Amino acid sequence: MNHEITRRNLLAGGIAGALLPPVLRKPGVTKMNENEKLIRAFIQAWSRLDAAELAAYFAEEGCYFNIPTQPVCGRANIEKMIRGFIATWTETVWEIKTLVAVGDVVMAERLDKTKTTKGNVDLPCVGVFELRAGKIKEWRDYFNLATYRNAMKG
């Protein structure tokens, strides 16, 4: 089976479409792998605003790259960071726009709708997750920090 990145595949499906094996690009293919299920559950868990629950999805040595800020590594440190930035959150719902899972990598395009004591924000994000043994090894989350900061000005 040929898995080349072709101009046709790139134009038709973007980077994800070019990289996915052809069987996964076919309309109607809905098989969900375990890593996809895990990340969908993780994204849904954010609505409970429970830092300990969220940190439990990470491997003990996992790293969270909340780009453009500095990475945080180690489950305990990740829990502390999450607890800090959700302290003012009163509600959040993360809407998945696109989710692609190939092997141990899951990419999720989202709209994170968050209400806080300082303001509300609908924040477009893309998360890239690398998983090992049913845990998040690395999460790189990309978003425009100015969009978040401007919304928090009230």
Tab-separated table of C-alpha atoms in Angstrom:
chain	number	residue	atom	x	y	z
A	1	MET	CA	0.000	0.000	0.000
A	2	ASN	CA	1.388	3.387	-0.988
A	3	HIS	CA	1.304	6.025	1.777
A	4	GLU	CA	3.167	8.768	-0.097
A	5	ILE	CA	2.423	12.400	0.583
A	6	THR	CA	1.083	13.499	-2.787
A	7	ARG	CA	0.052	16.956	-3.939
A	8	ARG	CA	-3.456	15.597	-4.585
A	9	ASN	CA	-3.796	14.215	-1.042
A	10	LEU	CA	-2.369	17.399	0.456
A	11	LEU	CA	-4.785	19.633	-1.450
A	12	ALA	CA	-7.748	17.350	-0.778
A	13	GLY	CA	-7.258	16.839	2.924
A	14	GLY	CA	-4.549	19.158	4.205
A	15	ILE	CA	-1.652	17.733	6.195
A	16	ALA	CA	-3.847	15.163	7.966
A	17	GLY	CA	-5.316	14.001	4.658
A	18	ALA	CA	-1.875	13.641	3.137
A	19	LEU	CA	-0.482	11.664	6.068
A	20	LEU	CA	-3.400	9.332	6.770
A	21	PRO	CA	-3.373	5.913	5.159
A	22	PRO	CA	-5.893	5.871	2.289
A	23	VAL	CA	-8.352	3.632	4.158
A	24	LEU	CA	-8.723	6.305	6.862
A	25	ARG	CA	-9.439	9.044	4.312
A	26	LYS	CA	-12.488	7.276	2.890
A	27	PRO	CA	-15.887	8.774	3.755
A	28	GLY	CA	-17.840	6.720	6.250
A	29	VAL	CA	-14.859	5.174	8.043
A	30	THR	CA	-15.728	5.565	11.700
A	31	LYS	CA	-13.591	3.067	13.618
A	32	MET	CA	-12.303	4.799	16.729
A	33	ASN	CA	-9.007	3.626	18.225
A	34	GLU	CA	-8.273	3.566	21.958
A	35	ASN	CA	-6.119	6.699	21.809
A	36	GLU	CA	-8.925	8.649	20.143
A	37	LYS	CA	-11.359	7.458	22.821
A	38	LEU	CA	-8.927	8.529	25.552
A	39	ILE	CA	-8.467	12.037	24.139
A	40	ARG	CA	-12.206	12.494	23.588
A	41	ALA	CA	-12.737	11.538	27.257
A	42	PHE	CA	-9.926	13.905	28.342
A	43	ILE	CA	-11.436	16.812	26.402
A	44	GLN	CA	-14.871	16.107	27.885
A	45	ALA	CA	-13.353	15.879	31.391
A	46	TRP	CA	-12.314	19.543	31.244
A	47	SER	CA	-15.967	20.505	31.784
A	48	ARG	CA	-15.698	19.113	35.352
A	49	LEU	CA	-12.812	21.498	36.192
A	50	ASP	CA	-11.053	18.863	38.323
A	51	ALA	CA	-7.275	19.333	38.121
A	52	ALA	CA	-6.511	15.959	39.747
A	53	GLU	CA	-8.753	14.114	37.289
A	54	LEU	CA	-7.176	15.916	34.326
A	55	ALA	CA	-3.620	15.282	35.517
A	56	ALA	CA	-4.406	11.568	35.911
A	57	TYR	CA	-4.644	11.308	32.110
A	58	PHE	CA	-0.892	12.050	31.902
A	59	ALA	CA	1.969	9.595	32.240
A	60	GLU	CA	3.975	10.149	35.429
A	61	GLU	CA	6.748	11.792	33.332
A	62	GLY	CA	4.293	13.451	30.911
A	63	CYS	CA	4.789	16.980	29.572
A	64	TYR	CA	2.245	19.696	28.823
A	65	PHE	CA	3.363	22.333	26.339
A	66	ASN	CA	0.739	25.067	26.684
A	67	ILE	CA	2.201	27.029	23.806
A	68	PRO	CA	3.255	29.834	23.819
A	69	THR	CA	4.152	29.415	27.525
A	70	GLN	CA	6.904	27.228	28.958
A	71	PRO	CA	6.389	23.437	29.124
A	72	VAL	CA	5.497	21.734	32.388
A	73	CYS	CA	6.647	18.159	32.985
A	74	GLY	CA	5.683	15.592	35.599
A	75	ARG	CA	2.105	14.706	36.564
A	76	ALA	CA	2.231	16.574	39.906
A	77	ASN	CA	3.520	19.747	38.227
A	78	ILE	CA	0.885	19.481	35.499
A	79	GLU	CA	-1.850	19.179	38.121
A	80	LYS	CA	-0.512	22.255	39.933
A	81	MET	CA	-0.398	24.272	36.695
A	82	ILE	CA	-3.916	23.241	35.663
A	83	ARG	CA	-5.228	24.034	39.158
A	84	GLY	CA	-3.687	27.497	38.894
A	85	PHE	CA	-5.137	28.494	35.568
A	86	ILE	CA	-8.617	27.074	36.150
A	87	ALA	CA	-8.895	28.785	39.551
A	88	THR	CA	-10.981	31.611	38.039
A	89	TRP	CA	-12.928	29.388	35.624
A	90	THR	CA	-16.601	28.832	36.408
A	91	GLU	CA	-17.524	26.776	33.345
A	92	THR	CA	-15.857	25.355	30.247
A	93	VAL	CA	-17.015	23.279	27.315
A	94	TRP	CA	-14.562	22.178	24.667
A	95	GLU	CA	-16.132	21.604	21.277
A	96	ILE	CA	-14.205	19.270	18.989
A	97	LYS	CA	-14.134	20.569	15.424
A	98	THR	CA	-11.765	17.980	13.926
A	99	LEU	CA	-10.034	15.003	15.493
A	100	VAL	CA	-7.481	12.796	13.743
A	101	ALA	CA	-5.877	9.743	15.359
A	102	VAL	CA	-3.020	7.784	13.806
A	103	GLY	CA	-1.123	5.319	15.957
A	104	ASP	CA	0.046	7.028	19.147
A	105	VAL	CA	-0.693	10.562	17.876
A	106	VAL	CA	-4.034	12.337	18.181
A	107	MET	CA	-4.653	15.864	16.857
A	108	ALA	CA	-7.731	17.738	18.022
A	109	GLU	CA	-8.923	21.069	16.639
A	110	ARG	CA	-11.236	22.613	19.243
A	111	LEU	CA	-13.196	25.648	20.257
A	112	ASP	CA	-12.772	26.026	24.016
A	113	LYS	CA	-15.723	27.988	25.406
A	114	THR	CA	-14.799	29.182	28.886
A	115	LYS	CA	-16.509	31.399	31.441
A	116	THR	CA	-14.390	32.916	34.196
A	117	THR	CA	-14.689	35.478	36.953
A	118	LYS	CA	-12.556	37.801	34.789
A	119	GLY	CA	-14.338	37.382	31.443
A	120	ASN	CA	-15.491	34.815	28.922
A	121	VAL	CA	-13.656	33.495	25.882
A	122	ASP	CA	-14.259	31.253	22.893
A	123	LEU	CA	-10.700	30.160	22.141
A	124	PRO	CA	-9.774	28.291	18.940
A	125	CYS	CA	-7.076	25.700	19.743
A	126	VAL	CA	-5.270	22.757	18.236
A	127	GLY	CA	-3.908	20.071	20.544
A	128	VAL	CA	-1.360	17.487	19.474
A	129	PHE	CA	-1.201	14.511	21.825
A	130	GLU	CA	1.417	11.760	21.938
A	131	LEU	CA	0.286	8.743	23.927
A	132	ARG	CA	2.047	5.733	25.448
A	133	ALA	CA	0.415	2.847	27.294
A	134	GLY	CA	-2.941	4.624	27.599
A	135	LYS	CA	-1.539	7.873	29.037
A	136	ILE	CA	-0.620	11.269	27.592
A	137	LYS	CA	3.140	11.436	27.153
A	138	GLU	CA	3.105	14.924	25.589
A	139	TRP	CA	0.393	17.461	24.894
A	140	ARG	CA	1.244	20.464	22.758
A	141	ASP	CA	-1.644	22.942	22.712
A	142	TYR	CA	-1.542	25.805	20.201
A	143	PHE	CA	-3.662	28.944	20.508
A	144	ASN	CA	-3.442	32.735	20.313
A	145	LEU	CA	-2.532	33.894	23.818
A	146	ALA	CA	-3.656	37.463	22.994
A	147	THR	CA	-7.200	36.206	22.349
A	148	TYR	CA	-7.308	34.696	25.855
A	149	ARG	CA	-5.651	37.666	27.601
A	150	ASN	CA	-7.880	40.239	25.877
A	151	ALA	CA	-10.993	38.332	26.939
A	152	MET	CA	-9.805	38.276	30.554
A	153	LYS	CA	-9.704	42.080	30.724
A	154	GLY	CA	-13.423	42.035	31.430
